[in-house]
PDB file of N, CA and C in Angstrom:
ATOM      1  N   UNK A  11       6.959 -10.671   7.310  1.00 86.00           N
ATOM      2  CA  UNK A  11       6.320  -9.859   6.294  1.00 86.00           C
ATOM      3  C   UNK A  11       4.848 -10.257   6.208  1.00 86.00           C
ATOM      4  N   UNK A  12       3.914  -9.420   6.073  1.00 85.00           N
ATOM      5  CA  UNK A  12       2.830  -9.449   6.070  1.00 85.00           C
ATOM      6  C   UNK A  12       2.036  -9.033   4.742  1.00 85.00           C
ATOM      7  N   UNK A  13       1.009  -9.875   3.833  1.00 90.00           N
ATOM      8  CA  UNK A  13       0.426  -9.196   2.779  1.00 90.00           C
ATOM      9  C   UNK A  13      -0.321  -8.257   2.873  1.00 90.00           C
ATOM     10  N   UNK A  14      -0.717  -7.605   2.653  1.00 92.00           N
ATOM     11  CA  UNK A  14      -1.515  -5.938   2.441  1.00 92.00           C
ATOM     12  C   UNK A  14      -2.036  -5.039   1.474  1.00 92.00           C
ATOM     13  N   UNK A  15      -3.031  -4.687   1.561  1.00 94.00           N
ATOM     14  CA  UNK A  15      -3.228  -3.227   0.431  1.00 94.00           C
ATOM     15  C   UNK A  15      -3.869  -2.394   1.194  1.00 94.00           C
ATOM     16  N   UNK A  16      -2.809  -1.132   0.895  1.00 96.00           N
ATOM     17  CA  UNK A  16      -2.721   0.165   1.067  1.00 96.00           C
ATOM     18  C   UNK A  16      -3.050   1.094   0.561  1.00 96.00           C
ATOM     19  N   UNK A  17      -4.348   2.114   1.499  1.00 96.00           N
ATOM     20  CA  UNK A  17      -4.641   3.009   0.166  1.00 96.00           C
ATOM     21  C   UNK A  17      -3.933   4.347   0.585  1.00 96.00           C
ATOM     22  N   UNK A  18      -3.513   5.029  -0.434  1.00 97.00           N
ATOM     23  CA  UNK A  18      -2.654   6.560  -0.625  1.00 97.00           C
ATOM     24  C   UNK A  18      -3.615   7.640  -0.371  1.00 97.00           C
ATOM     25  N   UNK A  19      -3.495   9.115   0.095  1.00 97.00           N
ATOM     26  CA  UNK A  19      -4.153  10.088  -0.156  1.00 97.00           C
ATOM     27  C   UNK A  19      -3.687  10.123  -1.599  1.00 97.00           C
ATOM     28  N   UNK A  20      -2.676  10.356  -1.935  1.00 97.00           N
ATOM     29  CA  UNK A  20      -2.326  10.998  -3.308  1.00 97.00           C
ATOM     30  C   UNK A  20      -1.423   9.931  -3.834  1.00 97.00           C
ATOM     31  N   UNK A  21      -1.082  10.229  -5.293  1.00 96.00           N
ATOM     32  CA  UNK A  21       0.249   9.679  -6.233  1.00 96.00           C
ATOM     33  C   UNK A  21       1.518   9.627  -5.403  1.00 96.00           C
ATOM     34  N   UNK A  22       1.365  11.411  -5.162  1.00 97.00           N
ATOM     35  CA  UNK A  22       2.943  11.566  -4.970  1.00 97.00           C
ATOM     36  C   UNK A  22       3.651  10.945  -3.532  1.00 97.00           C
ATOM     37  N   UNK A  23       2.133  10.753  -2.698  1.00 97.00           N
ATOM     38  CA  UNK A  23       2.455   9.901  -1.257  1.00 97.00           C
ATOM     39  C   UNK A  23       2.811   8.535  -1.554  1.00 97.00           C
ATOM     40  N   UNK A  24       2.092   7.912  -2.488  1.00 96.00           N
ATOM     41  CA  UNK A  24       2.572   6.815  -2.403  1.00 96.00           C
ATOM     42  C   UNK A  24       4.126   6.286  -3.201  1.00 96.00           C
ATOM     43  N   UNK A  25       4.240   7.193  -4.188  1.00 94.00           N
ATOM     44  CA  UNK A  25       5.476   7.129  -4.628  1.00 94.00           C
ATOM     45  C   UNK A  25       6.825   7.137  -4.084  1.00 94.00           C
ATOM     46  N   UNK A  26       6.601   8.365  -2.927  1.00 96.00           N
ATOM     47  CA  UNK A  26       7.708   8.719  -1.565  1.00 96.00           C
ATOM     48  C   UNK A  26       7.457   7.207  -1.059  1.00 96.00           C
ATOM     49  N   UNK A  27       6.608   6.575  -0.710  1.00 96.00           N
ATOM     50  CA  UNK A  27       6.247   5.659   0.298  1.00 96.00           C
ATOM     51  C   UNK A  27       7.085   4.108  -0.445  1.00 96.00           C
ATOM     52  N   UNK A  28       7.137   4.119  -1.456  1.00 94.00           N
ATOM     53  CA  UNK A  28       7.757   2.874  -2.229  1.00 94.00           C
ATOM     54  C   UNK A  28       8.935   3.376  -2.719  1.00 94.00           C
ATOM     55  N   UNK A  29       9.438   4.404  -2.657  1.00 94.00           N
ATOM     56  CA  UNK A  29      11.060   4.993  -3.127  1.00 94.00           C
ATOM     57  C   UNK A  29      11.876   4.412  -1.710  1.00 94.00           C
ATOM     58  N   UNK A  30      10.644   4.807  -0.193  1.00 93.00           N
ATOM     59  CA  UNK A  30      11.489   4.929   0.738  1.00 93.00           C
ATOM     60  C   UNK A  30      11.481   3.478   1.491  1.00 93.00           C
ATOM     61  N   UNK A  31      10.360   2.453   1.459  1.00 90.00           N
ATOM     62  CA  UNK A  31      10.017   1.340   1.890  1.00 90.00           C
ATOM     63  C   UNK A  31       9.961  -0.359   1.458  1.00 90.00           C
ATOM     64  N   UNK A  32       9.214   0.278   0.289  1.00 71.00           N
ATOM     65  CA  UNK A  32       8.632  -1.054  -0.472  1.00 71.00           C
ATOM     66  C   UNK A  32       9.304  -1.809  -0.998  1.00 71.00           C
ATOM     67  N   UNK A  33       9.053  -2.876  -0.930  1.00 73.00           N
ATOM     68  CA  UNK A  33       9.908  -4.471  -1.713  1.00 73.00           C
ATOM     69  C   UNK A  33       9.510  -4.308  -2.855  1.00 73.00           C
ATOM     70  N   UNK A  34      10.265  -5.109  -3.722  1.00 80.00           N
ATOM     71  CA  UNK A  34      10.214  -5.318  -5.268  1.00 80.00           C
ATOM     72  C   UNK A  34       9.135  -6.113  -5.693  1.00 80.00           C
ATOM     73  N   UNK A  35       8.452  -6.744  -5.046  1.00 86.00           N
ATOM     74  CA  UNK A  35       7.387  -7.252  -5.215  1.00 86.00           C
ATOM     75  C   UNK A  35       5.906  -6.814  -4.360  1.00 86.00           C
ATOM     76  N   UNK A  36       5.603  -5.957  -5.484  1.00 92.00           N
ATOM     77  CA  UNK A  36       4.398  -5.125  -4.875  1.00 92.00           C
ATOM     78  C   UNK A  36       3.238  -5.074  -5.816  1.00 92.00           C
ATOM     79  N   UNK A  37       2.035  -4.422  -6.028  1.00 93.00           N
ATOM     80  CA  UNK A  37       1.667  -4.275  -7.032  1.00 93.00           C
ATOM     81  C   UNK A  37       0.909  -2.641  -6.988  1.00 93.00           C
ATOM     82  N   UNK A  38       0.819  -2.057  -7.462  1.00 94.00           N
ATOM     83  CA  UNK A  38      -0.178  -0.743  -7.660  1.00 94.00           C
ATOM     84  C   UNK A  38      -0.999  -0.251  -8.655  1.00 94.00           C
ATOM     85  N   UNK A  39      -2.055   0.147  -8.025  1.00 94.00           N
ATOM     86  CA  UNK A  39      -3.110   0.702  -8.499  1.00 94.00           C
ATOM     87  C   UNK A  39      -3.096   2.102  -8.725  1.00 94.00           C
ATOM     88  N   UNK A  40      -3.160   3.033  -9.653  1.00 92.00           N
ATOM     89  CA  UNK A  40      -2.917   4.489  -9.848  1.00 92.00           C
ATOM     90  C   UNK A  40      -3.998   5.193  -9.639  1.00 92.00           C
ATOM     91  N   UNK A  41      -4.746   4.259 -10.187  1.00 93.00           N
ATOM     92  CA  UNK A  41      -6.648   5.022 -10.413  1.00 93.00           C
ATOM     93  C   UNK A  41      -6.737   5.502  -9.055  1.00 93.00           C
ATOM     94  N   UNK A  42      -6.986   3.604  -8.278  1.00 92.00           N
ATOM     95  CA  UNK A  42      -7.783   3.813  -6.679  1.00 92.00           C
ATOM     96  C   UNK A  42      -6.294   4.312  -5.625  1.00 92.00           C
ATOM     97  N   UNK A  43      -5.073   4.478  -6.460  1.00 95.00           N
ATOM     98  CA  UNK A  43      -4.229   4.623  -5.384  1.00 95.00           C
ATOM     99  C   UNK A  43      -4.052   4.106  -4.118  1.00 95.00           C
ATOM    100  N   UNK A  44      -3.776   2.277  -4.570  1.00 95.00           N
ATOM    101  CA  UNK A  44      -3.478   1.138  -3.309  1.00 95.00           C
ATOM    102  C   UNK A  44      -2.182   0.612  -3.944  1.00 95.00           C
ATOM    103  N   UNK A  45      -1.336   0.049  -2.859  1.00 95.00           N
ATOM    104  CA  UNK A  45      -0.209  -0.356  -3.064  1.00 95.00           C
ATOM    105  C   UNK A  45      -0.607  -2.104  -2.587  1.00 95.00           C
ATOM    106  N   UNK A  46      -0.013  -3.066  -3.191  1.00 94.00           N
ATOM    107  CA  UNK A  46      -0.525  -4.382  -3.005  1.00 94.00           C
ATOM    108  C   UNK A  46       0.725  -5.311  -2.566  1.00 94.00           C
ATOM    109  N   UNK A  47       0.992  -5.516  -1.062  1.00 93.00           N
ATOM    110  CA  UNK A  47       1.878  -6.700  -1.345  1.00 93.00           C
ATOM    111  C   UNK A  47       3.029  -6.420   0.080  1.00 93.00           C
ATOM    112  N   UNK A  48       3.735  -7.801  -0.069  1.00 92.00           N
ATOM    113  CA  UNK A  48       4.353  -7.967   1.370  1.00 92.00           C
ATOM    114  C   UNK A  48       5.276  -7.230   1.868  1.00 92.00           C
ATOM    115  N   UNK A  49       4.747  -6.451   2.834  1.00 93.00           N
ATOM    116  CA  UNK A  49       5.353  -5.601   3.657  1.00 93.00           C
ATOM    117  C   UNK A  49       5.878  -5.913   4.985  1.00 93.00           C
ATOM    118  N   UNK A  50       7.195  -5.367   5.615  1.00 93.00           N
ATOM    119  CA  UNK A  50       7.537  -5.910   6.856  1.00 93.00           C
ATOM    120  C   UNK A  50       6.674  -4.897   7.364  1.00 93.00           C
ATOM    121  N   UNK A  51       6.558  -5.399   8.993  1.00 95.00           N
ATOM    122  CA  UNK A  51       5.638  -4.304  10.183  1.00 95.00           C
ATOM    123  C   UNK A  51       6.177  -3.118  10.190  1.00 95.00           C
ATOM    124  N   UNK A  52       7.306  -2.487  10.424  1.00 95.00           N
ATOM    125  CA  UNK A  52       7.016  -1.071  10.252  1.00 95.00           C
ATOM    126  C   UNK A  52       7.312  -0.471   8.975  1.00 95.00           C
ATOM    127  N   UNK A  53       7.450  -0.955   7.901  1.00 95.00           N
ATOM    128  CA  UNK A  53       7.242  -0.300   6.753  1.00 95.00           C
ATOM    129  C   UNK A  53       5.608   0.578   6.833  1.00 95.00           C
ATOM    130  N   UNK A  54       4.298  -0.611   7.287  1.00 95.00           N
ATOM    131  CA  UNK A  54       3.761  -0.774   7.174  1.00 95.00           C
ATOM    132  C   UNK A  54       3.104   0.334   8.528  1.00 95.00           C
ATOM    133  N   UNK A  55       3.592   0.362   9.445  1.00 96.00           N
ATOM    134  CA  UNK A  55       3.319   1.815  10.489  1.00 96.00           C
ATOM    135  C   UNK A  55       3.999   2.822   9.710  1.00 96.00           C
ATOM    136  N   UNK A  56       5.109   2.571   9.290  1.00 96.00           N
ATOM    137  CA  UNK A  56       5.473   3.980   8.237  1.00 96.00           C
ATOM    138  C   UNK A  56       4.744   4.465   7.466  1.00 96.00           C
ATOM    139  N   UNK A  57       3.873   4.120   6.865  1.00 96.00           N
ATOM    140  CA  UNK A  57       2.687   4.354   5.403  1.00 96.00           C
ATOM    141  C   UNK A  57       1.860   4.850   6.203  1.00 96.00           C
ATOM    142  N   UNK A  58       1.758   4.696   7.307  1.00 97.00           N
ATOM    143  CA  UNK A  58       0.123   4.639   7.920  1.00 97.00           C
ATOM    144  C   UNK A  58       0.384   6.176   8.933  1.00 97.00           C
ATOM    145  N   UNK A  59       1.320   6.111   9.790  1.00 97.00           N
ATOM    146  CA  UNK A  59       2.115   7.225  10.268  1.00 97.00           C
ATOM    147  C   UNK A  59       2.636   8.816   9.457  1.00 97.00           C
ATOM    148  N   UNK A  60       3.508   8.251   8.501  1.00 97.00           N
ATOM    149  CA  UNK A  60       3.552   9.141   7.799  1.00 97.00           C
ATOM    150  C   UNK A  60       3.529  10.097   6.572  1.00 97.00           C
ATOM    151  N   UNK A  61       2.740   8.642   5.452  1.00 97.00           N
ATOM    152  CA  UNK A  61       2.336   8.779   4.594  1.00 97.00           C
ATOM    153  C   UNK A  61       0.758   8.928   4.367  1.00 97.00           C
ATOM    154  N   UNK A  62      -0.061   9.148   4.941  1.00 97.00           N
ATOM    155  CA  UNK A  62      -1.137   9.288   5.322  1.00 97.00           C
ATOM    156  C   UNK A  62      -1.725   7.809   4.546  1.00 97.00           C
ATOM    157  N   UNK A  63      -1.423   6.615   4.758  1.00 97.00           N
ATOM    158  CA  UNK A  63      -2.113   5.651   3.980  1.00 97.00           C
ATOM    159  C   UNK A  63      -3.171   4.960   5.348  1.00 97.00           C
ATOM    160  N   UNK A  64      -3.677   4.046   4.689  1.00 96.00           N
ATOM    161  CA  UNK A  64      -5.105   3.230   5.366  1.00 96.00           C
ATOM    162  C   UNK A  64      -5.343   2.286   5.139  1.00 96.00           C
ATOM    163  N   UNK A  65      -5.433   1.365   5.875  1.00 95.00           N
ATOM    164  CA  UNK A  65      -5.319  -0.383   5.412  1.00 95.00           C
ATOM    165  C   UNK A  65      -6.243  -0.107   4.605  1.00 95.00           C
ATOM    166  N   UNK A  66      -7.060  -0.933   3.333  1.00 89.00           N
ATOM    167  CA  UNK A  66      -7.666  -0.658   2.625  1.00 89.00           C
ATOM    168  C   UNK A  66      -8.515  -1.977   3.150  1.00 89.00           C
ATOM    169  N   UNK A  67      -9.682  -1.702   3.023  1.00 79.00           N
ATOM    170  CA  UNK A  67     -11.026  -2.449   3.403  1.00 79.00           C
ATOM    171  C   UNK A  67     -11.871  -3.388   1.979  1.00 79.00           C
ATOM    172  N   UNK A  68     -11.341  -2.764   0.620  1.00 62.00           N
ATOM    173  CA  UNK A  68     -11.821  -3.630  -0.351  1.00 62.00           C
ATOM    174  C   UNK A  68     -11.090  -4.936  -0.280  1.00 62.00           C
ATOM    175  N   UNK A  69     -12.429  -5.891  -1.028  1.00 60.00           N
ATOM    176  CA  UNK A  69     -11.619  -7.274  -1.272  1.00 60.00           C
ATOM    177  C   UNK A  69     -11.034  -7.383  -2.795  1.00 60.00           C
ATOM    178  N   UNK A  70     -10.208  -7.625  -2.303  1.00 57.00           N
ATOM    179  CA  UNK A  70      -9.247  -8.270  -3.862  1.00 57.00           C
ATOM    180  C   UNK A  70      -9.391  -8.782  -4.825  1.00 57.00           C
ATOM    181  N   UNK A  71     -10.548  -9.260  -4.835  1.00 58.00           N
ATOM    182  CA  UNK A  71     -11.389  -9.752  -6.011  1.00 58.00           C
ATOM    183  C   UNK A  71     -12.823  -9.280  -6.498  1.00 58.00           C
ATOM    184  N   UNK A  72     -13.096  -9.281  -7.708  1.00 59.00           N
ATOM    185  CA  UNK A  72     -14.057  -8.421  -8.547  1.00 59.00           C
ATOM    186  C   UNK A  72     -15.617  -9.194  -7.815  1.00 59.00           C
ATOM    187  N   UNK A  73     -16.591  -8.592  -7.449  1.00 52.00           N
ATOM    188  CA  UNK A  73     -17.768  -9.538  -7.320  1.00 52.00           C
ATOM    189  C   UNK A  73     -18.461  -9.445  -8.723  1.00 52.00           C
ATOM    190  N   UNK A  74     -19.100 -10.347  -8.930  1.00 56.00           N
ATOM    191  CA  UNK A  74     -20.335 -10.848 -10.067  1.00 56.00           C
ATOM    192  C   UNK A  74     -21.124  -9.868 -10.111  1.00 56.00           C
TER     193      UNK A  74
END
């Protein structure tokens, strides 16, 4: 399992995407629509394949 955040085109993608994949320990964002947290490898081609998601490029922490 690998840590990660994932960003969604939409709500309703990412919702399908954690009904059909995601571990119980995740975290999400609604606003920026990212999903946060350890994913096995093809969960993780699944999101990206067919949920239209995108590794997400922000860092995880707030800058000053």
């Amino acid at each position: 399992m690998k840590k990660i955040t994932l960003e969604f085109p939409s709500a309703d993608t990412m919702a399908e995407f954690i009904l059909v994949c995601a571990s119980k320990d995740i975290e999400t964002d609604m606003i920026y629509l990212t999903l946060t947290g350890k994913l096995e490898q093809r969960c993780i081609d699944l999101a990206l394949a067919e949920y239209g998601a995108k590794i997400s490029e922000a860092p995880d922490f707030i800058l000053p």
